[in-house]
GROMACS .gro file of C-alpha atoms in nm:
model
  297
    1UNK     CA    1   2.148  15.346  -4.013
    2UNK     CA    2   2.217  15.312  -4.387
    3UNK     CA    3   2.364  15.612  -4.565
    4UNK     CA    4   2.441  15.726  -4.920
    5UNK     CA    5   2.807  15.732  -5.019
    6UNK     CA    6   3.012  15.853  -5.316
    7UNK     CA    7   3.376  15.747  -5.331
    8UNK     CA    8   3.635  15.849  -5.602
    9UNK     CA    9   3.881  15.623  -5.771
   10UNK     CA   10   4.157  15.678  -5.492
   11UNK     CA   11   3.934  15.471  -5.267
   12UNK     CA   12   3.947  15.167  -5.483
   13UNK     CA   13   4.323  15.196  -5.518
   14UNK     CA   14   4.326  15.223  -5.131
   15UNK     CA   15   4.109  14.926  -5.078
   16UNK     CA   16   4.340  14.723  -5.321
   17UNK     CA   17   4.669  14.812  -5.168
   18UNK     CA   18   4.552  14.771  -4.809
   19UNK     CA   19   4.409  14.418  -4.911
   20UNK     CA   20   4.743  14.322  -5.072
   21UNK     CA   21   4.936  14.445  -4.776
   22UNK     CA   22   4.742  14.268  -4.491
   23UNK     CA   23   4.698  13.950  -4.681
   24UNK     CA   24   5.072  13.943  -4.745
   25UNK     CA   25   5.131  13.964  -4.383
   26UNK     CA   26   4.895  13.704  -4.255
   27UNK     CA   27   4.986  13.464  -4.548
   28UNK     CA   28   5.354  13.486  -4.450
   29UNK     CA   29   5.288  13.482  -4.072
   30UNK     CA   30   5.054  13.174  -4.101
   31UNK     CA   31   5.292  12.989  -4.333
   32UNK     CA   32   5.580  13.049  -4.081
   33UNK     CA   33   5.364  12.960  -3.784
   34UNK     CA   34   5.231  12.631  -3.902
   35UNK     CA   35   5.551  12.513  -4.061
   36UNK     CA   36   5.746  12.552  -3.738
   37UNK     CA   37   5.959  12.842  -3.861
   38UNK     CA   38   6.049  12.695  -4.200
   39UNK     CA   39   5.910  13.013  -4.379
   40UNK     CA   40   6.064  13.288  -4.195
   41UNK     CA   41   6.162  13.475  -4.517
   42UNK     CA   42   5.797  13.467  -4.625
   43UNK     CA   43   5.694  13.619  -4.289
   44UNK     CA   44   5.959  13.893  -4.324
   45UNK     CA   45   5.849  13.959  -4.697
   46UNK     CA   46   5.496  13.972  -4.589
   47UNK     CA   47   5.562  14.247  -4.334
   48UNK     CA   48   5.776  14.436  -4.572
   49UNK     CA   49   5.478  14.447  -4.821
   50UNK     CA   50   5.214  14.508  -4.530
   51UNK     CA   51   5.352  14.822  -4.349
   52UNK     CA   52   5.439  15.043  -4.652
   53UNK     CA   53   5.111  14.947  -4.813
   54UNK     CA   54   4.898  15.028  -4.514
   55UNK     CA   55   5.082  15.365  -4.449
   56UNK     CA   56   5.062  15.456  -4.819
   57UNK     CA   57   4.696  15.351  -4.813
   58UNK     CA   58   4.633  15.573  -4.483
   59UNK     CA   59   4.795  15.867  -4.661
   60UNK     CA   60   4.566  15.829  -4.947
   61UNK     CA   61   4.246  15.789  -4.742
   62UNK     CA   62   4.354  16.111  -4.534
   63UNK     CA   63   4.422  16.298  -4.857
   64UNK     CA   64   4.087  16.206  -5.002
   65UNK     CA   65   3.902  16.304  -4.674
   66UNK     CA   66   4.086  16.645  -4.719
   67UNK     CA   67   4.060  16.709  -4.333
   68UNK     CA   68   4.333  16.525  -4.151
   69UNK     CA   69   4.178  16.626  -3.809
   70UNK     CA   70   3.852  16.440  -3.916
   71UNK     CA   71   4.070  16.105  -3.926
   72UNK     CA   72   4.231  16.178  -3.589
   73UNK     CA   73   3.876  16.224  -3.451
   74UNK     CA   74   3.818  15.862  -3.544
   75UNK     CA   75   4.138  15.739  -3.387
   76UNK     CA   76   4.079  15.926  -3.051
   77UNK     CA   77   3.704  15.842  -3.013
   78UNK     CA   78   3.623  15.458  -3.036
   79UNK     CA   79   3.270  15.396  -3.139
   80UNK     CA   80   3.199  15.025  -3.179
   81UNK     CA   81   2.872  15.089  -3.334
   82UNK     CA   82   3.041  15.301  -3.617
   83UNK     CA   83   3.184  15.119  -3.905
   84UNK     CA   84   3.409  15.403  -3.999
   85UNK     CA   85   3.536  15.412  -3.624
   86UNK     CA   86   3.577  15.036  -3.627
   87UNK     CA   87   3.781  15.032  -3.957
   88UNK     CA   88   3.997  15.343  -3.818
   89UNK     CA   89   4.092  15.142  -3.515
   90UNK     CA   90   4.145  14.812  -3.711
   91UNK     CA   91   4.403  15.012  -3.904
   92UNK     CA   92   4.565  15.190  -3.631
   93UNK     CA   93   4.630  14.884  -3.416
   94UNK     CA   94   4.753  14.684  -3.705
   95UNK     CA   95   4.997  14.957  -3.829
   96UNK     CA   96   5.151  14.992  -3.470
   97UNK     CA   97   5.180  14.619  -3.406
   98UNK     CA   98   5.290  14.513  -3.766
   99UNK     CA   99   5.519  14.817  -3.770
  100UNK     CA  100   5.711  14.684  -3.465
  101UNK     CA  101   5.694  14.332  -3.607
  102UNK     CA  102   5.846  14.459  -3.931
  103UNK     CA  103   6.121  14.644  -3.758
  104UNK     CA  104   6.229  14.349  -3.570
  105UNK     CA  105   6.299  14.183  -3.922
  106UNK     CA  106   6.435  14.500  -4.064
  107UNK     CA  107   6.688  14.523  -3.778
  108UNK     CA  108   6.846  14.192  -3.889
  109UNK     CA  109   6.929  14.319  -4.242
  110UNK     CA  110   7.292  14.397  -4.307
  111UNK     CA  111   7.228  14.771  -4.383
  112UNK     CA  112   7.050  14.824  -4.050
  113UNK     CA  113   7.382  14.791  -3.840
  114UNK     CA  114   7.493  15.147  -3.946
  115UNK     CA  115   7.153  15.311  -3.880
  116UNK     CA  116   7.040  15.471  -3.551
  117UNK     CA  117   6.781  15.310  -3.321
  118UNK     CA  118   6.706  15.034  -3.568
  119UNK     CA  119   6.959  14.783  -3.422
  120UNK     CA  120   6.790  14.779  -3.089
  121UNK     CA  121   6.507  14.579  -3.235
  122UNK     CA  122   6.758  14.307  -3.346
  123UNK     CA  123   6.718  13.979  -3.177
  124UNK     CA  124   6.392  14.058  -3.025
  125UNK     CA  125   6.227  13.733  -3.112
  126UNK     CA  126   5.963  13.753  -2.822
  127UNK     CA  127   5.861  14.093  -2.925
  128UNK     CA  128   5.827  13.978  -3.286
  129UNK     CA  129   5.611  13.710  -3.194
  130UNK     CA  130   5.382  13.891  -2.960
  131UNK     CA  131   5.333  14.177  -3.212
  132UNK     CA  132   5.288  13.938  -3.496
  133UNK     CA  133   5.012  13.736  -3.297
  134UNK     CA  134   4.836  14.083  -3.195
  135UNK     CA  135   4.834  14.205  -3.554
  136UNK     CA  136   4.699  13.869  -3.703
  137UNK     CA  137   4.338  13.908  -3.608
  138UNK     CA  138   4.336  14.291  -3.714
  139UNK     CA  139   4.483  14.205  -4.064
  140UNK     CA  140   4.203  13.951  -4.111
  141UNK     CA  141   3.943  14.229  -3.985
  142UNK     CA  142   4.092  14.486  -4.244
  143UNK     CA  143   4.078  14.239  -4.537
  144UNK     CA  144   3.710  14.183  -4.492
  145UNK     CA  145   3.609  14.524  -4.344
  146UNK     CA  146   3.522  14.685  -4.675
  147UNK     CA  147   3.232  14.456  -4.734
  148UNK     CA  148   3.103  14.532  -4.397
  149UNK     CA  149   3.142  14.897  -4.459
  150UNK     CA  150   2.971  14.876  -4.790
  151UNK     CA  151   2.679  14.682  -4.659
  152UNK     CA  152   2.611  14.968  -4.413
  153UNK     CA  153   2.515  15.210  -4.713
  154UNK     CA  154   2.192  15.238  -4.894
  155UNK     CA  155   2.314  15.119  -5.240
  156UNK     CA  156   2.126  14.810  -5.363
  157UNK     CA  157   2.439  14.632  -5.493
  158UNK     CA  158   2.616  14.649  -5.161
  159UNK     CA  159   2.338  14.595  -4.884
  160UNK     CA  160   2.155  14.311  -5.091
  161UNK     CA  161   2.401  14.049  -5.025
  162UNK     CA  162   2.585  13.916  -4.712
  163UNK     CA  163   2.881  13.783  -4.919
  164UNK     CA  164   3.081  14.121  -4.985
  165UNK     CA  165   3.288  14.082  -4.672
  166UNK     CA  166   3.386  13.710  -4.754
  167UNK     CA  167   3.449  13.804  -5.111
  168UNK     CA  168   3.683  14.082  -5.021
  169UNK     CA  169   3.863  13.862  -4.764
  170UNK     CA  170   3.915  13.571  -5.017
  171UNK     CA  171   4.021  13.822  -5.286
  172UNK     CA  172   4.269  13.990  -5.074
  173UNK     CA  173   4.420  13.668  -4.961
  174UNK     CA  174   4.482  13.572  -5.346
  175UNK     CA  175   4.632  13.914  -5.409
  176UNK     CA  176   4.854  13.880  -5.104
  177UNK     CA  177   4.980  13.542  -5.217
  178UNK     CA  178   5.054  13.684  -5.555
  179UNK     CA  179   5.250  13.958  -5.417
  180UNK     CA  180   5.453  13.734  -5.209
  181UNK     CA  181   5.505  13.506  -5.523
  182UNK     CA  182   5.633  13.819  -5.714
  183UNK     CA  183   5.865  13.903  -5.441
  184UNK     CA  184   6.006  13.548  -5.425
  185UNK     CA  185   6.056  13.563  -5.809
  186UNK     CA  186   6.242  13.878  -5.767
  187UNK     CA  187   6.443  13.807  -5.463
  188UNK     CA  188   6.486  13.444  -5.423
  189UNK     CA  189   6.397  13.254  -5.742
  190UNK     CA  190   6.321  12.963  -5.483
  191UNK     CA  191   6.088  12.772  -5.741
  192UNK     CA  192   5.972  12.535  -5.450
  193UNK     CA  193   5.819  12.800  -5.246
  194UNK     CA  194   5.691  12.977  -5.557
  195UNK     CA  195   5.508  12.665  -5.669
  196UNK     CA  196   5.352  12.607  -5.299
  197UNK     CA  197   5.223  12.970  -5.321
  198UNK     CA  198   5.082  12.893  -5.656
  199UNK     CA  199   4.923  12.586  -5.536
  200UNK     CA  200   4.766  12.762  -5.213
  201UNK     CA  201   4.645  13.036  -5.446
  202UNK     CA  202   4.477  12.791  -5.675
  203UNK     CA  203   4.280  12.674  -5.380
  204UNK     CA  204   4.196  13.020  -5.288
  205UNK     CA  205   4.089  13.104  -5.644
  206UNK     CA  206   3.847  12.813  -5.639
  207UNK     CA  207   3.679  12.951  -5.312
  208UNK     CA  208   3.671  13.307  -5.470
  209UNK     CA  209   3.487  13.167  -5.777
  210UNK     CA  210   3.239  13.007  -5.546
  211UNK     CA  211   3.186  13.299  -5.327
  212UNK     CA  212   3.150  13.521  -5.636
  213UNK     CA  213   2.878  13.298  -5.786
  214UNK     CA  214   2.701  13.301  -5.459
  215UNK     CA  215   2.710  13.683  -5.443
  216UNK     CA  216   2.588  13.719  -5.785
  217UNK     CA  217   2.308  13.485  -5.730
  218UNK     CA  218   2.203  13.665  -5.415
  219UNK     CA  219   2.209  13.996  -5.596
  220UNK     CA  220   2.001  13.852  -5.880
  221UNK     CA  221   1.750  13.741  -5.629
  222UNK     CA  222   1.744  14.055  -5.413
  223UNK     CA  223   1.841  14.328  -5.629
  224UNK     CA  224   1.823  14.226  -6.004
  225UNK     CA  225   1.889  14.565  -6.137
  226UNK     CA  226   2.206  14.600  -5.942
  227UNK     CA  227   2.322  14.262  -6.075
  228UNK     CA  228   2.254  14.363  -6.424
  229UNK     CA  229   2.481  14.667  -6.405
  230UNK     CA  230   2.767  14.418  -6.336
  231UNK     CA  231   2.667  14.137  -6.558
  232UNK     CA  232   2.532  14.307  -6.877
  233UNK     CA  233   2.566  14.685  -6.801
  234UNK     CA  234   2.820  14.953  -6.794
  235UNK     CA  235   3.059  14.741  -6.597
  236UNK     CA  236   3.013  14.412  -6.778
  237UNK     CA  237   3.336  14.438  -6.980
  238UNK     CA  238   3.543  14.502  -6.664
  239UNK     CA  239   3.365  14.211  -6.479
  240UNK     CA  240   3.384  13.942  -6.757
  241UNK     CA  241   3.728  14.034  -6.926
  242UNK     CA  242   3.903  14.199  -6.617
  243UNK     CA  243   3.771  14.000  -6.322
  244UNK     CA  244   3.657  13.660  -6.464
  245UNK     CA  245   3.911  13.620  -6.762
  246UNK     CA  246   4.223  13.802  -6.633
  247UNK     CA  247   4.180  13.784  -6.258
  248UNK     CA  248   4.048  13.439  -6.215
  249UNK     CA  249   4.059  13.206  -6.518
  250UNK     CA  250   4.404  13.306  -6.651
  251UNK     CA  251   4.585  13.271  -6.314
  252UNK     CA  252   4.388  12.939  -6.253
  253UNK     CA  253   4.488  12.804  -6.609
  254UNK     CA  254   4.867  12.909  -6.568
  255UNK     CA  255   4.890  12.789  -6.215
  256UNK     CA  256   4.746  12.444  -6.323
  257UNK     CA  257   4.985  12.429  -6.609
  258UNK     CA  258   5.276  12.509  -6.375
  259UNK     CA  259   5.184  12.244  -6.145
  260UNK     CA  260   5.134  11.974  -6.413
  261UNK     CA  261   5.447  12.075  -6.613
  262UNK     CA  262   5.707  12.072  -6.341
  263UNK     CA  263   5.984  11.993  -6.575
  264UNK     CA  264   6.061  12.055  -6.933
  265UNK     CA  265   5.927  12.417  -6.953
  266UNK     CA  266   5.926  12.563  -7.296
  267UNK     CA  267   5.929  12.915  -7.127
  268UNK     CA  268   6.150  13.039  -6.854
  269UNK     CA  269   6.052  12.855  -6.519
  270UNK     CA  270   5.963  13.181  -6.344
  271UNK     CA  271   5.770  13.340  -6.628
  272UNK     CA  272   5.458  13.134  -6.561
  273UNK     CA  273   5.423  13.226  -6.196
  274UNK     CA  274   5.502  13.571  -6.267
  275UNK     CA  275   5.222  13.591  -6.520
  276UNK     CA  276   4.981  13.438  -6.262
  277UNK     CA  277   5.077  13.676  -5.996
  278UNK     CA  278   5.047  13.985  -6.224
  279UNK     CA  279   4.696  13.847  -6.350
  280UNK     CA  280   4.580  13.799  -5.994
  281UNK     CA  281   4.668  14.158  -5.898
  282UNK     CA  282   4.500  14.312  -6.207
  283UNK     CA  283   4.195  14.114  -6.119
  284UNK     CA  284   4.198  14.201  -5.759
  285UNK     CA  285   4.204  14.561  -5.833
  286UNK     CA  286   3.917  14.533  -6.073
  287UNK     CA  287   3.721  14.349  -5.828
  288UNK     CA  288   3.726  14.641  -5.601
  289UNK     CA  289   3.672  14.892  -5.868
  290UNK     CA  290   3.367  14.716  -6.024
  291UNK     CA  291   3.191  14.652  -5.687
  292UNK     CA  292   3.278  15.011  -5.566
  293UNK     CA  293   3.172  15.201  -5.883
  294UNK     CA  294   2.889  14.968  -5.984
  295UNK     CA  295   2.735  15.011  -5.664
  296UNK     CA  296   2.720  15.376  -5.727
  297UNK     CA  297   2.551  15.374  -6.041
   0.00000   0.00000   0.00000
């Protein structure tokens, strides 16, 4: 059954942070798995981004509900036909399994030796692999879940297209790669890995543009008034300038420049991927902001 919904700005922030977190996790996890263990640092950094992001997002969500017991009701009662119940369980299982996965990495940091309990997770490679593999499908589910939740409402912008879940998943993947890129710029300065992340993000951006066009075409056909709110109405500036220019065209252009001018940079070599990463994050947040709020107009 469809229902009306009105969400405040805190929900847009939560959706953005959760998407960045889970996508950072599955990007690092998959890169390490398919490379035969060559990207362990990326997997580690992905978990370091994911767990705090999800926990912070959950706290924001509980604070917005204003009734913590309401949240625990969803945790303790699983209803597969309820999108809210499904989302709560996705978050709960992911937080637990990815949390243990992160602890196995954290326990190997130098500072962990002097801490209580944490050293017991050191060297637990089997536990790390099991928890990582369990968390992986849940991370994909969380990344695309918002689109499913929005589609269950009565808002024309949300329920008139079947591409919302896919768009949120692809957008989250791009922001997760951007977050990892920025962490590598800050911690490692490993230009080779940064360029590989930029190349992968370039491909993801192309898919994001394709899905966004498909979504807008679907909206113009099924809910033209809802489409006009985004394309020429009160959210047009955020869409065209924020999402299209800053979030898609700018990182696409600077990542192409980075890949085509590998040597002889006029600007410092890490400035360009940093600009791309930041613009992707800005565009990713505005994507959620515009879709969430234009749907409530």
